[in-house]
C-alpha cells in the first residue's frame, strides 16, 4: 500500500514509537520558530535546561507580536531575545522584519522538513510541504535542545482539490469552506493533506493561507505537496536549492477523502464570534461597516497586498470607514513600495500599519463600540479586537478592498470592478539585513535581562489526592484568549505573577484573587469546562498562569490538542467525564475531592470525583501516555526534563 505525504515525512523523522495512528510518537524536529509573545518564556525554559547551543538545523526567533512598545517591557523583552539568540545559535528576526509565518515561508521553509513553532499558526509552513506544527513554548524549547516532539500519530484526511477558483474567489474562501465542512471542533489528531489536480492552480502563499487557518479546525497541521509551483516560489526567493519534489503515492490510503471543487466556492465570511460561523458574503451584502483591515499571517502576502492595491488604485476608501493595511513582511512592504502599490494604497486613504501582528492580536485598531469590522485575519473571538461589543467578520482581501470602497459589506463579483489579476513575481526582493545571524563564540555573549524578565515559575510534584474547589464553571469553546487575554495585557507575557492577575479576565475578573486565596488556604483549584476547551492560540500562559494560581485539574468535556499538551507540561491534570451529562451535576463553588488520583493514574484506573457539596461520586477519564504521566508526577515538563 502506498503512503500519504504525511506518513512519508513523519516516518523519516520518527524517533520514538511506531507509525500507528492514535498512538503517541516522537519525531525529530529540523526547524523551530518562536515569536516574542511566547518566545521569552520558551527561551527562559531553554536556559533552565542548561544547554550551550540549539541542536536543530535552524531555529529562528521572530519579533512580531509586541511591537507597539508602550512602556519599557516589550523593548526589554526584545533585547533579551536578541541576546539569547546570539548566545544559543538562533537567527533573530528584528521587529519590523515581518510576521513570523510569512517571513519563515519566504526565507526558510523547506519541503520535507519538520518544524515546531510556539504559535498555533505554525502550520502555515504546510503550504511549502513541511510538517509544521504549533506547540507550547516549552515543547519548542525541548525540540531546540534536540529532544523529540511528541504527537498522537495522526489520522490523515485527503482533501482532493479539483477545478480552479473563479474570479474574486481566493484561498481564504477555500479555507472558510473547509471550516464550514469540518467546523472548529472534533478534528483533534487529524492532519489535512491536500492533493488532486486543483493543487497546481494555487501558488505557495495561497496554499499557506489554507494551511494557516487549518489551525482554526483544531487539526494537528495541514500540508500541500511540493511541486513545480513550490519550485517556482523557492526559485523566486533565490532558494531553488531548497526544493525537492514531494507527493503522496497514487495508491495512498486515507482515513477520509473529501472532494472539493474549487470552481464551486463563492466568497465567504466567518461571522462573529467564531471562525467556524461561515456565511455567504452575498447574504451579508449591503450591511454597513465601520472598519476594514487587511493583514495578519493569513492574508498579507505579496499577492494579497497587490490585489488590494490594484482594486483601490485611483479610488478612495469610503469616508465612513477606517481602513488599514499591514503587509505581512518587510519583503512585501519593500516590493509594494518599489513597485508603486504602496503609493496606490496611501492615495486611497489606507492607513499603512507595521508589518506585524498588530490589529490581529488586539494590539491596536480596536474598533468603536458595536462596530462591524471586516478583517482578513483568522480569529474573531469575542473581544479579541480589543472591543467587546464589536462584531468582527473574517473575509478575503478581495472582499475587504471592495467593501472598503463601498462602505458596506460587498460581494466583489457584483461591484462592477475589473478583476485584478496578480501574477507571482519571477523574483522577490531579497534583503536579509533585518535578520541577525548568531555568533560563533557563545561564551562572549552576555544575556540581557531587564526588570520585565523573571524566572519561569516552578511547580510542586503532583499531590497524592486533589482536595479543593470548583473555582470556575464555563461552557463550550472557551478559547485561550478567554483564559489568558492578549491585546493590552500582552506586555506582561514575561512576568508570570503580573500576567496571572488577568487569568480568565473576559469571563470572571475575580478568578485570580479567589484562586490565590484558596491556594493560600492549602486547597487545590479546579476548573470545569465544556467542549473544545483551550481552542485557538498556543500560548502556554493559559496553563502556566493557572498553575501559578494553584489550578491542579481541569475537568472538561474535551480539550484541544495544543492546550491539552500545555496542561500536562505545567503539571495540570486534565480529565473528562465518563458520562458527559455529569457536567451538569457539578457547580462552581462545589467542594471536590479526587482521592488517590496519583496512584489511580499510575495504575491506569478511573479517577473518582467526590463532590462533597452535592454528595455525589462520579467517574472521570483521562488519556495520558506513560511519558505524560511521568511529566505530571514531576509537576511538569521542565522538572521532568532537567531531573
Ligand atoms: C494568536 O494568533 O492567538 C497568537 C497571538 O499568535 C498566539 C500566540 C500567542 O498567544 O502569543 C497563537 O496563535 O498561538
Ligand atoms: Fe500574529 Fe495574528 Fe498570525 Fe497570531 S494569528 S501569528 S497574532 S498575525
Tab-separated table of N, CA and C in Angstrom, residues 99 170 172 289 291-312 317 321-329 332-333 342 345 348 350-360 364-365 373-378 392-405:
chain	number	residue	atom	x	y	z
A	99	UNK	N	5.843	39.255	9.996
A	99	UNK	CA	5.150	38.250	10.816
A	99	UNK	C	5.843	36.902	10.620
A	170	UNK	N	-10.916	33.463	-3.478
A	170	UNK	CA	-9.493	33.239	-3.223
A	170	UNK	C	-9.261	32.178	-2.153
A	172	UNK	N	-8.571	32.252	0.859
A	172	UNK	CA	-9.272	32.449	2.128
A	172	UNK	C	-10.652	31.804	2.075
A	289	UNK	N	-20.638	48.961	7.390
A	289	UNK	CA	-19.438	48.532	8.114
A	289	UNK	C	-18.684	49.760	8.623
A	291	UNK	N	-15.129	49.388	9.778
A	291	UNK	CA	-13.677	49.222	9.719
A	291	UNK	C	-13.327	48.089	8.755
A	292	UNK	N	-12.231	48.273	8.012
A	292	UNK	CA	-11.711	47.205	7.152
A	292	UNK	C	-10.204	47.118	7.386
A	293	UNK	N	-9.726	45.927	7.747
A	293	UNK	CA	-8.299	45.753	7.998
A	293	UNK	C	-7.763	44.571	7.195
A	294	UNK	N	-6.668	44.827	6.480
A	294	UNK	CA	-6.033	43.784	5.676
A	294	UNK	C	-4.672	43.472	6.297
A	295	UNK	N	-4.398	42.214	6.501
A	295	UNK	CA	-3.092	41.827	7.048
A	295	UNK	C	-3.199	40.520	7.794
A	296	UNK	N	-2.245	40.272	8.690
A	296	UNK	CA	-2.116	39.054	9.510
A	296	UNK	C	-1.410	37.942	8.749
A	297	UNK	N	-1.003	36.909	9.485
A	297	UNK	CA	-0.264	35.821	8.843
A	297	UNK	C	-1.109	35.038	7.856
A	298	UNK	N	-2.424	35.266	7.828
A	298	UNK	CA	-3.281	34.539	6.883
A	298	UNK	C	-3.287	35.197	5.513
A	299	UNK	N	-3.309	36.489	5.479
A	299	UNK	CA	-3.542	37.208	4.218
A	299	UNK	C	-2.724	38.481	4.118
A	300	UNK	N	-1.420	38.344	4.010
A	300	UNK	CA	-0.620	39.559	3.859
A	300	UNK	C	0.565	39.309	2.956
A	301	UNK	N	0.408	38.347	2.050
A	301	UNK	CA	1.481	38.026	1.106
A	301	UNK	C	1.528	39.107	0.023
A	302	UNK	N	2.540	39.012	-0.810
A	302	UNK	CA	2.686	39.944	-1.933
A	302	UNK	C	1.385	39.977	-2.751
A	303	UNK	N	0.863	38.796	-3.072
A	303	UNK	CA	-0.342	38.748	-3.917
A	303	UNK	C	-1.528	39.416	-3.216
A	304	UNK	N	-1.662	39.154	-1.909
A	304	UNK	CA	-2.785	39.741	-1.171
A	304	UNK	C	-2.716	41.266	-1.195
A	305	UNK	N	-1.541	41.789	-0.895
A	305	UNK	CA	-1.411	43.248	-0.769
A	305	UNK	C	-1.533	43.917	-2.146
A	306	UNK	N	-0.924	43.279	-3.169
A	306	UNK	CA	-1.003	43.866	-4.514
A	306	UNK	C	-2.445	43.802	-5.031
A	307	UNK	N	-3.154	42.723	-4.714
A	307	UNK	CA	-4.561	42.620	-5.130
A	307	UNK	C	-5.351	43.797	-4.563
A	308	UNK	N	-5.163	44.054	-3.270
A	308	UNK	CA	-5.898	45.155	-2.625
A	308	UNK	C	-5.494	46.493	-3.264
A	309	UNK	N	-4.193	46.655	-3.511
A	309	UNK	CA	-3.722	47.918	-4.108
A	309	UNK	C	-4.336	48.125	-5.487
A	310	UNK	N	-4.406	47.049	-6.265
A	310	UNK	CA	-4.963	47.185	-7.626
A	310	UNK	C	-6.444	47.550	-7.590
A	311	UNK	N	-7.152	46.978	-6.613
A	311	UNK	CA	-8.587	47.299	-6.503
A	311	UNK	C	-8.756	48.768	-6.092
A	312	UNK	N	-7.890	49.232	-5.208
A	312	UNK	CA	-8.031	50.598	-4.668
A	312	UNK	C	-7.482	51.665	-5.621
A	317	UNK	N	-11.112	55.028	-0.320
A	317	UNK	CA	-11.892	54.243	0.640
A	317	UNK	C	-13.071	55.094	1.095
A	321	UNK	N	-15.431	54.748	6.845
A	321	UNK	CA	-14.748	53.588	7.442
A	321	UNK	C	-13.287	53.881	7.728
A	322	UNK	N	-12.786	53.133	8.683
A	322	UNK	CA	-11.366	53.185	8.987
A	322	UNK	C	-10.735	52.014	8.241
A	323	UNK	N	-9.749	52.315	7.402
A	323	UNK	CA	-9.184	51.302	6.502
A	323	UNK	C	-7.684	51.175	6.775
A	324	UNK	N	-7.238	49.993	7.113
A	324	UNK	CA	-5.812	49.796	7.404
A	324	UNK	C	-5.247	48.602	6.653
A	325	UNK	N	-3.987	48.712	6.270
A	325	UNK	CA	-3.315	47.622	5.558
A	325	UNK	C	-1.959	47.362	6.211
A	326	UNK	N	-1.709	46.109	6.579
A	326	UNK	CA	-0.431	45.727	7.191
A	326	UNK	C	0.234	44.658	6.331
A	327	UNK	N	1.179	45.022	5.460
A	327	UNK	CA	1.883	43.997	4.673
A	327	UNK	C	2.560	43.011	5.630
A	328	UNK	N	2.564	41.726	5.255
A	328	UNK	CA	2.984	40.702	6.223
A	328	UNK	C	4.462	40.631	6.502
A	329	UNK	N	5.255	41.188	5.594
A	329	UNK	CA	6.707	41.112	5.810
A	329	UNK	C	7.352	42.354	5.222
A	332	UNK	N	7.448	42.087	1.486
A	332	UNK	CA	6.218	42.511	0.803
A	332	UNK	C	6.133	44.044	0.807
A	333	UNK	N	6.443	44.625	1.940
A	333	UNK	CA	6.369	46.091	2.066
A	333	UNK	C	7.349	46.773	1.111
A	342	UNK	N	2.285	50.679	-2.907
A	342	UNK	CA	2.111	51.335	-1.615
A	342	UNK	C	1.525	52.734	-1.829
A	345	UNK	N	-2.098	52.539	-2.394
A	345	UNK	CA	-2.828	52.303	-1.141
A	345	UNK	C	-2.927	53.600	-0.337
A	348	UNK	N	-5.395	55.917	-1.665
A	348	UNK	CA	-6.794	55.506	-1.456
A	348	UNK	C	-7.285	55.829	-0.043
A	350	UNK	N	-5.676	54.450	2.739
A	350	UNK	CA	-5.335	53.360	3.666
A	350	UNK	C	-4.348	53.848	4.711
A	351	UNK	N	-4.551	53.404	5.929
A	351	UNK	CA	-3.542	53.629	6.968
A	351	UNK	C	-2.561	52.473	6.852
A	352	UNK	N	-1.290	52.787	6.609
A	352	UNK	CA	-0.309	51.718	6.442
A	352	UNK	C	0.209	51.339	7.822
A	353	UNK	N	-0.023	50.081	8.175
A	353	UNK	CA	0.327	49.599	9.515
A	353	UNK	C	1.615	48.792	9.449
A	354	UNK	N	2.283	48.679	10.569
A	354	UNK	CA	3.555	47.971	10.615
A	354	UNK	C	3.398	46.509	10.166
A	355	UNK	N	4.446	45.976	9.579
A	355	UNK	CA	4.444	44.558	9.188
A	355	UNK	C	4.602	43.723	10.457
A	356	UNK	N	3.489	43.484	11.112
A	356	UNK	CA	3.496	42.793	12.409
A	356	UNK	C	2.078	42.273	12.669
A	357	UNK	N	1.906	41.586	13.785
A	357	UNK	CA	0.585	41.034	14.120
A	357	UNK	C	-0.437	42.143	14.372
A	358	UNK	N	-0.015	43.155	15.107
A	358	UNK	CA	-0.802	44.367	15.277
A	358	UNK	C	-2.272	44.174	15.601
A	359	UNK	N	-3.120	44.532	14.650
A	359	UNK	CA	-4.562	44.501	14.924
A	359	UNK	C	-5.064	43.093	15.207
A	360	UNK	N	-4.395	42.091	14.616
A	360	UNK	CA	-4.894	40.711	14.719
A	360	UNK	C	-4.909	40.231	16.168
A	364	UNK	N	-3.757	47.071	18.593
A	364	UNK	CA	-4.210	48.416	18.216
A	364	UNK	C	-5.353	48.259	17.223
A	365	UNK	N	-5.886	49.379	16.736
A	365	UNK	CA	-7.015	49.383	15.787
A	365	UNK	C	-8.275	48.744	16.400
A	373	UNK	N	-16.628	45.181	11.923
A	373	UNK	CA	-15.259	45.247	11.423
A	373	UNK	C	-15.003	44.062	10.501
A	374	UNK	N	-14.473	44.336	9.304
A	374	UNK	CA	-14.131	43.279	8.345
A	374	UNK	C	-12.615	43.116	8.363
A	375	UNK	N	-12.164	41.917	8.614
A	375	UNK	CA	-10.714	41.697	8.761
A	375	UNK	C	-10.273	40.451	7.999
A	376	UNK	N	-9.052	40.516	7.459
A	376	UNK	CA	-8.576	39.348	6.698
A	376	UNK	C	-7.832	38.347	7.577
A	377	UNK	N	-7.872	38.519	8.890
A	377	UNK	CA	-7.117	37.586	9.731
A	377	UNK	C	-7.918	36.321	10.016
A	378	UNK	N	-7.516	35.593	11.024
A	378	UNK	CA	-8.028	34.225	11.165
A	378	UNK	C	-8.884	33.961	12.404
A	392	UNK	N	-16.820	41.188	14.580
A	392	UNK	CA	-15.726	41.024	13.613
A	392	UNK	C	-16.058	39.892	12.637
A	393	UNK	N	-15.981	40.219	11.346
A	393	UNK	CA	-16.167	39.223	10.281
A	393	UNK	C	-14.824	38.979	9.606
A	394	UNK	N	-14.498	37.716	9.388
A	394	UNK	CA	-13.258	37.373	8.691
A	394	UNK	C	-13.573	37.206	7.210
A	395	UNK	N	-12.768	37.853	6.373
A	395	UNK	CA	-13.061	37.846	4.932
A	395	UNK	C	-11.745	37.793	4.146
A	396	UNK	N	-11.870	37.676	2.823
A	396	UNK	CA	-10.682	37.657	1.952
A	396	UNK	C	-10.222	39.088	1.663
A	397	UNK	N	-8.992	39.248	1.161
A	397	UNK	CA	-8.532	40.589	0.783
A	397	UNK	C	-9.409	41.215	-0.306
A	398	UNK	N	-9.931	40.388	-1.198
A	398	UNK	CA	-10.770	40.908	-2.288
A	398	UNK	C	-12.048	41.528	-1.711
A	399	UNK	N	-12.685	40.801	-0.790
A	399	UNK	CA	-13.919	41.319	-0.174
A	399	UNK	C	-13.587	42.555	0.660
A	400	UNK	N	-12.430	42.524	1.308
A	400	UNK	CA	-12.024	43.662	2.145
A	400	UNK	C	-11.924	44.930	1.302
A	401	UNK	N	-11.195	44.828	0.195
A	401	UNK	CA	-10.931	46.032	-0.603
A	401	UNK	C	-12.220	46.585	-1.209
A	402	UNK	N	-13.002	45.705	-1.793
A	402	UNK	CA	-14.220	46.184	-2.457
A	402	UNK	C	-15.189	46.759	-1.410
A	403	UNK	N	-15.264	46.144	-0.256
A	403	UNK	CA	-16.136	46.662	0.804
A	403	UNK	C	-15.616	47.998	1.336
A	404	UNK	N	-14.286	48.135	1.364
A	404	UNK	CA	-13.711	49.414	1.822
A	404	UNK	C	-14.112	50.545	0.880
A	405	UNK	N	-14.194	50.231	-0.392
A	405	UNK	CA	-14.608	51.261	-1.362
A	405	UNK	C	-16.081	51.623	-1.190
